JSON list of C-alpha atoms in Angstrom, two decimals:
[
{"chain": "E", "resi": 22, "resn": "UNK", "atom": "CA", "xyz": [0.00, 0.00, 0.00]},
{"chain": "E", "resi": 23, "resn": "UNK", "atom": "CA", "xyz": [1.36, 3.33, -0.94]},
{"chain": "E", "resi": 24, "resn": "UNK", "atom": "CA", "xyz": [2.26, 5.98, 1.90]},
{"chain": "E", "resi": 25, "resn": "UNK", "atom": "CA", "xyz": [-0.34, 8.30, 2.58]},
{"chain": "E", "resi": 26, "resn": "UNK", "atom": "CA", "xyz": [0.40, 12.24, 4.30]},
{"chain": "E", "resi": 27, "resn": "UNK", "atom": "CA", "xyz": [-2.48, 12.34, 6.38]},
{"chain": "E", "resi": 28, "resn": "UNK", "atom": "CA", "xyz": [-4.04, 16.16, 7.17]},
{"chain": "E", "resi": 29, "resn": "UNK", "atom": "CA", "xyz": [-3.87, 16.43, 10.97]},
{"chain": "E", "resi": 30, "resn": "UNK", "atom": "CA", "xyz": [-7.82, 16.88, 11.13]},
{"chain": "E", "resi": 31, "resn": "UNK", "atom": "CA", "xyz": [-8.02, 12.78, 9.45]},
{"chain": "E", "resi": 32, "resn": "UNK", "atom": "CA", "xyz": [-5.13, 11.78, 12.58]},
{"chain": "E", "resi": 33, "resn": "UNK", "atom": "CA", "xyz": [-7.75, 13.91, 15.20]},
{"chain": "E", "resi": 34, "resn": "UNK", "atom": "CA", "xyz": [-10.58, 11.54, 13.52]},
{"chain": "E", "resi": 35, "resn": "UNK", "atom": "CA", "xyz": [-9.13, 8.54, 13.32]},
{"chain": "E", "resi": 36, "resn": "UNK", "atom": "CA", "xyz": [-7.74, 8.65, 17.54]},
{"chain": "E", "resi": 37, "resn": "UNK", "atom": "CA", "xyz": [-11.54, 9.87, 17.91]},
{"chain": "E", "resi": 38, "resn": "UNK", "atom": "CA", "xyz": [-12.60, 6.74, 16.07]},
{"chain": "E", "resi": 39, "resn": "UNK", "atom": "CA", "xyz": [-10.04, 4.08, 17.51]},
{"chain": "E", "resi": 40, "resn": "UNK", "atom": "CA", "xyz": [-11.07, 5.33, 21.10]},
{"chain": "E", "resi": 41, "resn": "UNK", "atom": "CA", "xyz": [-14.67, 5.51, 21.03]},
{"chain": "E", "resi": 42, "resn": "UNK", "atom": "CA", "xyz": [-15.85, 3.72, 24.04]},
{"chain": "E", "resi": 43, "resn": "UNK", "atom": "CA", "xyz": [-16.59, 0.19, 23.25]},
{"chain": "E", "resi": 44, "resn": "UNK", "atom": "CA", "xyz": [-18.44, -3.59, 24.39]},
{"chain": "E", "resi": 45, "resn": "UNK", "atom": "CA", "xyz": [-16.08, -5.00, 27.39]},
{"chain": "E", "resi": 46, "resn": "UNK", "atom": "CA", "xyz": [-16.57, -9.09, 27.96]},
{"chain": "E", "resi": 47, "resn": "UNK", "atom": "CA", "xyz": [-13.00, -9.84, 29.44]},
{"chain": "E", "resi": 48, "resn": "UNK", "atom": "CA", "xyz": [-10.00, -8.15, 31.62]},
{"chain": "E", "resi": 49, "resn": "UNK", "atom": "CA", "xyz": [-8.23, -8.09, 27.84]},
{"chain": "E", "resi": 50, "resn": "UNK", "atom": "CA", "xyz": [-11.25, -5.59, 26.67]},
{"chain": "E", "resi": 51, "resn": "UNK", "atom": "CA", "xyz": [-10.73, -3.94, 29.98]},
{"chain": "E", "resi": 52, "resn": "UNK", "atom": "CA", "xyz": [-7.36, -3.26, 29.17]},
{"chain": "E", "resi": 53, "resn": "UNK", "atom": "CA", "xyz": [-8.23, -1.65, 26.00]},
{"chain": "E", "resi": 54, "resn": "UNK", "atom": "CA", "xyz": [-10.87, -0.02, 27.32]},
{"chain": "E", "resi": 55, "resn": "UNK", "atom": "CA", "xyz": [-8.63, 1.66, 29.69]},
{"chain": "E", "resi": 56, "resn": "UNK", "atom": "CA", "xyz": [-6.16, 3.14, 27.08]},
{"chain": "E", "resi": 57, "resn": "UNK", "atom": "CA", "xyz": [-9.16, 4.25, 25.40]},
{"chain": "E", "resi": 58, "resn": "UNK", "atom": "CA", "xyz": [-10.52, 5.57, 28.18]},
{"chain": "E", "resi": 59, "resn": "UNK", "atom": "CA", "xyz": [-7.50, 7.65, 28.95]},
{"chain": "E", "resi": 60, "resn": "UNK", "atom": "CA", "xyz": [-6.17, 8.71, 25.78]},
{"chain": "E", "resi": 61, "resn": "UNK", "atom": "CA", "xyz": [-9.94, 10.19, 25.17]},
{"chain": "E", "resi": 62, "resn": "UNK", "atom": "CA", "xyz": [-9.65, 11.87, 29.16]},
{"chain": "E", "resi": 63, "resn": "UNK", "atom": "CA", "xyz": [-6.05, 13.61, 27.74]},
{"chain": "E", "resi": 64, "resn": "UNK", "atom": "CA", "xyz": [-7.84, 15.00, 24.47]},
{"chain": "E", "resi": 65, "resn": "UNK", "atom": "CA", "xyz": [-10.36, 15.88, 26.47]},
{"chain": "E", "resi": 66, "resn": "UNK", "atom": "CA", "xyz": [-8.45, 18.21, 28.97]},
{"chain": "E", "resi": 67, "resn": "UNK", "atom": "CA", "xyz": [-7.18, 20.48, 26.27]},
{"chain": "E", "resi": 68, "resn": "UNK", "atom": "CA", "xyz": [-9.28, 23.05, 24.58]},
{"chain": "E", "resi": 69, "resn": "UNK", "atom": "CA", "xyz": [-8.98, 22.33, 21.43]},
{"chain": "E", "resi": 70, "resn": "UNK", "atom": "CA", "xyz": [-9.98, 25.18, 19.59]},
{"chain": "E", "resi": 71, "resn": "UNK", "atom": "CA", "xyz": [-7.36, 25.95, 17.42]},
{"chain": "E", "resi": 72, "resn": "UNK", "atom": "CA", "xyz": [-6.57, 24.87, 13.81]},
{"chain": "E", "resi": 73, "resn": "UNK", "atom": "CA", "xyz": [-6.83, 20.81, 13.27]},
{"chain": "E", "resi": 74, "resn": "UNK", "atom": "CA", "xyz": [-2.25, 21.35, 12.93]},
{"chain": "E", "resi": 75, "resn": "UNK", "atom": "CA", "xyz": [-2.53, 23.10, 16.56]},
{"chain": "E", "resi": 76, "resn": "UNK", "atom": "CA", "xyz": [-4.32, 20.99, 18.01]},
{"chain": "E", "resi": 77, "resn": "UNK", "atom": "CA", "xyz": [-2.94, 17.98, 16.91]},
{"chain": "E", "resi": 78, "resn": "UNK", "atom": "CA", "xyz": [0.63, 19.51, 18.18]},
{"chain": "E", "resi": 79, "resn": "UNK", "atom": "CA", "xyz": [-1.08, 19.58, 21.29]},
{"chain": "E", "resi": 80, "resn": "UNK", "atom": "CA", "xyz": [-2.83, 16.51, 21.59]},
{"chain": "E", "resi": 81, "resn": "UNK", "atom": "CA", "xyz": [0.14, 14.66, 19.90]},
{"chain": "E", "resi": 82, "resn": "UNK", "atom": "CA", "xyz": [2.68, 15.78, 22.73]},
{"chain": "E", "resi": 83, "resn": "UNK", "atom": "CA", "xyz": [0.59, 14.42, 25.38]},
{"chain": "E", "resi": 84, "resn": "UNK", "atom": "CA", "xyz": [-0.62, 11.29, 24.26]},
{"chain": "E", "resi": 85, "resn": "UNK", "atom": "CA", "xyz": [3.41, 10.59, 23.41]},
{"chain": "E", "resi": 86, "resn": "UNK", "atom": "CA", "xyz": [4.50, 11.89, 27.32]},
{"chain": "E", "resi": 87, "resn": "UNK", "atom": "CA", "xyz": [1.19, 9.27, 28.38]},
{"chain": "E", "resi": 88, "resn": "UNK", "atom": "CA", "xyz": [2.08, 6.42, 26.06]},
{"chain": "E", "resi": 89, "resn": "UNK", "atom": "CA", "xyz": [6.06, 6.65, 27.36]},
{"chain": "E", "resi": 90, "resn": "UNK", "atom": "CA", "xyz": [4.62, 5.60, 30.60]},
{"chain": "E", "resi": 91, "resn": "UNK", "atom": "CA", "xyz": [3.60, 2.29, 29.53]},
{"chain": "E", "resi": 92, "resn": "UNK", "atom": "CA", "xyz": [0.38, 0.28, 30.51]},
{"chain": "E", "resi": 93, "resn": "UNK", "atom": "CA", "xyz": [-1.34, -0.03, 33.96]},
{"chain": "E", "resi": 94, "resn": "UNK", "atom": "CA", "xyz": [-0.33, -3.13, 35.85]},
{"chain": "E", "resi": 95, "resn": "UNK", "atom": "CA", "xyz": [-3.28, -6.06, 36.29]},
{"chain": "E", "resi": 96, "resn": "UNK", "atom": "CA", "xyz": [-3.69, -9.31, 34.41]},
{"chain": "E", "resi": 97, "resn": "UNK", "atom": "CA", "xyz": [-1.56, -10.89, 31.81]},
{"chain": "E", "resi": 98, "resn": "UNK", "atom": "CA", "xyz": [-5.15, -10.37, 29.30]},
{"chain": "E", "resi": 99, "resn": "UNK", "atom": "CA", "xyz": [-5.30, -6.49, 30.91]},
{"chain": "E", "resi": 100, "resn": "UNK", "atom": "CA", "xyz": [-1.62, -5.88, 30.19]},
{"chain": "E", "resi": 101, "resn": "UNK", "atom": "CA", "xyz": [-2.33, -6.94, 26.54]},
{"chain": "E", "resi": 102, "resn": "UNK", "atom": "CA", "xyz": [-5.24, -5.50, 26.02]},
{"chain": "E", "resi": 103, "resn": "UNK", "atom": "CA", "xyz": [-3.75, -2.50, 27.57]},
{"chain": "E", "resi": 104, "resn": "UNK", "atom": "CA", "xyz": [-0.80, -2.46, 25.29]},
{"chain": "E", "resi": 105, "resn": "UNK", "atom": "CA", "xyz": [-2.66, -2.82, 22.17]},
{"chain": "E", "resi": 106, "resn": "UNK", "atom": "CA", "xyz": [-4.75, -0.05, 22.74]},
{"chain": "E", "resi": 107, "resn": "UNK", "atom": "CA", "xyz": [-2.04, 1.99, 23.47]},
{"chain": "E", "resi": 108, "resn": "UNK", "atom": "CA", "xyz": [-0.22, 0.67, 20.17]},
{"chain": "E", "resi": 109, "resn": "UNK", "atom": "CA", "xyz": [-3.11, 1.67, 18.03]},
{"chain": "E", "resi": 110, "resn": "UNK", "atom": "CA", "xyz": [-2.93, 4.91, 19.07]},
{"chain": "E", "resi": 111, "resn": "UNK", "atom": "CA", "xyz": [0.60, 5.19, 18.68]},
{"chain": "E", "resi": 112, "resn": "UNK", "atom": "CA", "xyz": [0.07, 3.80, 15.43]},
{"chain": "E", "resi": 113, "resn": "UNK", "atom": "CA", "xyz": [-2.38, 6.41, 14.12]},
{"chain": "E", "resi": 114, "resn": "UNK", "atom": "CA", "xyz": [-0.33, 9.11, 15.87]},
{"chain": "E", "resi": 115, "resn": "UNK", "atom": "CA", "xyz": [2.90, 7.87, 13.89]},
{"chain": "E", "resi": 116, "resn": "UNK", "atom": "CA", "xyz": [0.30, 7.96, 10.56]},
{"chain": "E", "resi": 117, "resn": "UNK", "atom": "CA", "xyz": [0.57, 4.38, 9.88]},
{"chain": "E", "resi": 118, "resn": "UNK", "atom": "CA", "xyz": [-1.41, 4.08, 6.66]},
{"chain": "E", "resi": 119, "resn": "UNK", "atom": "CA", "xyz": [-3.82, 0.96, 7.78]},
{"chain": "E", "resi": 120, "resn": "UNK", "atom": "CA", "xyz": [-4.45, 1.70, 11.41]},
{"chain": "E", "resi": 121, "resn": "UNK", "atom": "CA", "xyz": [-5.62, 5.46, 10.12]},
{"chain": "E", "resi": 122, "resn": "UNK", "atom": "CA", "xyz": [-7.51, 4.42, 7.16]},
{"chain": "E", "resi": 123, "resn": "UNK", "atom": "CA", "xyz": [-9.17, 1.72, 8.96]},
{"chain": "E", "resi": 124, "resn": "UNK", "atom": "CA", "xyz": [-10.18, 3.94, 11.98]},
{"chain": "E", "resi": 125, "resn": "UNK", "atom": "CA", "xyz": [-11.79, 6.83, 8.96]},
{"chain": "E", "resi": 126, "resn": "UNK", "atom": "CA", "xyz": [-13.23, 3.70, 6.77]},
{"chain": "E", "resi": 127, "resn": "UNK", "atom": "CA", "xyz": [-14.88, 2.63, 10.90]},
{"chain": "E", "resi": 128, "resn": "UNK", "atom": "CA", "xyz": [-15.74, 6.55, 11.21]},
{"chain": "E", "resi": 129, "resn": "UNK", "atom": "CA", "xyz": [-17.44, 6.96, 7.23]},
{"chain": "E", "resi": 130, "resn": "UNK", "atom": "CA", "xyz": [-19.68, 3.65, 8.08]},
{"chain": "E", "resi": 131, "resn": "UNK", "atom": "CA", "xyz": [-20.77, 4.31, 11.53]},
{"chain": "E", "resi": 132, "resn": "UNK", "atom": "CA", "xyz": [-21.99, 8.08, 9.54]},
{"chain": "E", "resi": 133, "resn": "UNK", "atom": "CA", "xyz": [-23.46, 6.81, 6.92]},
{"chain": "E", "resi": 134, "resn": "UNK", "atom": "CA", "xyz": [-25.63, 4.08, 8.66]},
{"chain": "E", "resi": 135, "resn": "UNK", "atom": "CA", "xyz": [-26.58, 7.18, 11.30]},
{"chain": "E", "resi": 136, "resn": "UNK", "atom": "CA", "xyz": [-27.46, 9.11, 8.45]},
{"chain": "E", "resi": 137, "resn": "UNK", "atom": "CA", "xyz": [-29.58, 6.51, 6.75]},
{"chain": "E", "resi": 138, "resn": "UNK", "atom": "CA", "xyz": [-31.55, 5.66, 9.84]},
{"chain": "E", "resi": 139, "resn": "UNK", "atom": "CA", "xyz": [-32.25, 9.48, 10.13]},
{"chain": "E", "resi": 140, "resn": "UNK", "atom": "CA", "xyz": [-33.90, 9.48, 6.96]},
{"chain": "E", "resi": 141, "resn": "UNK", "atom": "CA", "xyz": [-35.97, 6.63, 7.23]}
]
């Protein structure tokens, strides 16, 4: 797959996408719920009302100083989970081409079966 330059307002879509609050069944779930759950408290704290570049400056430098810190301690399935939450979001944050494109592609459906079910 070629490289893609994503705009910073796609990056602020796709880590509100990939952290949308989710179904937990199991401690692994819990464990990505929890990196969801805090990367969406850190984006949260900021007021973001700047241009998408600004605010993904800001956002990016504090999800990087969280993500440094590494994943609560619990479980072997919560550490896991834990960690690949967090590497999602590094993931998107770094621009990797599949993790961002899946996260919009998530974004586009969820809209467009919203907007459907308005209409009918």
């Amino acid at each position: 797959m070629a490289t893609v330059d994503f705009t910073p307002e796609q990056i602020l879509a796709a880590l509100d996408e990939a952290t949308r609050p989710d179904y937990v069944s199991c401690r692994y779930d819990r464990g990505v719920a929890w990196a969801n759950g805090n990367a969406r408290q850190i984006m949260a704290r900021h007021f973001l009302d700047g241009t998408p570049e600004r605010n993904l400056a800001i956002v990016d430098k504090s999800l990087r100083e969280w993500l440094a810190e590494g994943p609560d301690y619990d479980s072997k399935d919560y550490i896991s989970g834990c960690e690949d939450g967090q590497r999602t979001i590094r993931n998107i944050l770094d621009g990797d081409t599949g993790e961002v494109l899946d996260a919009l592609e998530s974004a586009a459906d969820r809209a467009n079966r919203l907007h459907l079910a308005a209409r009918t």
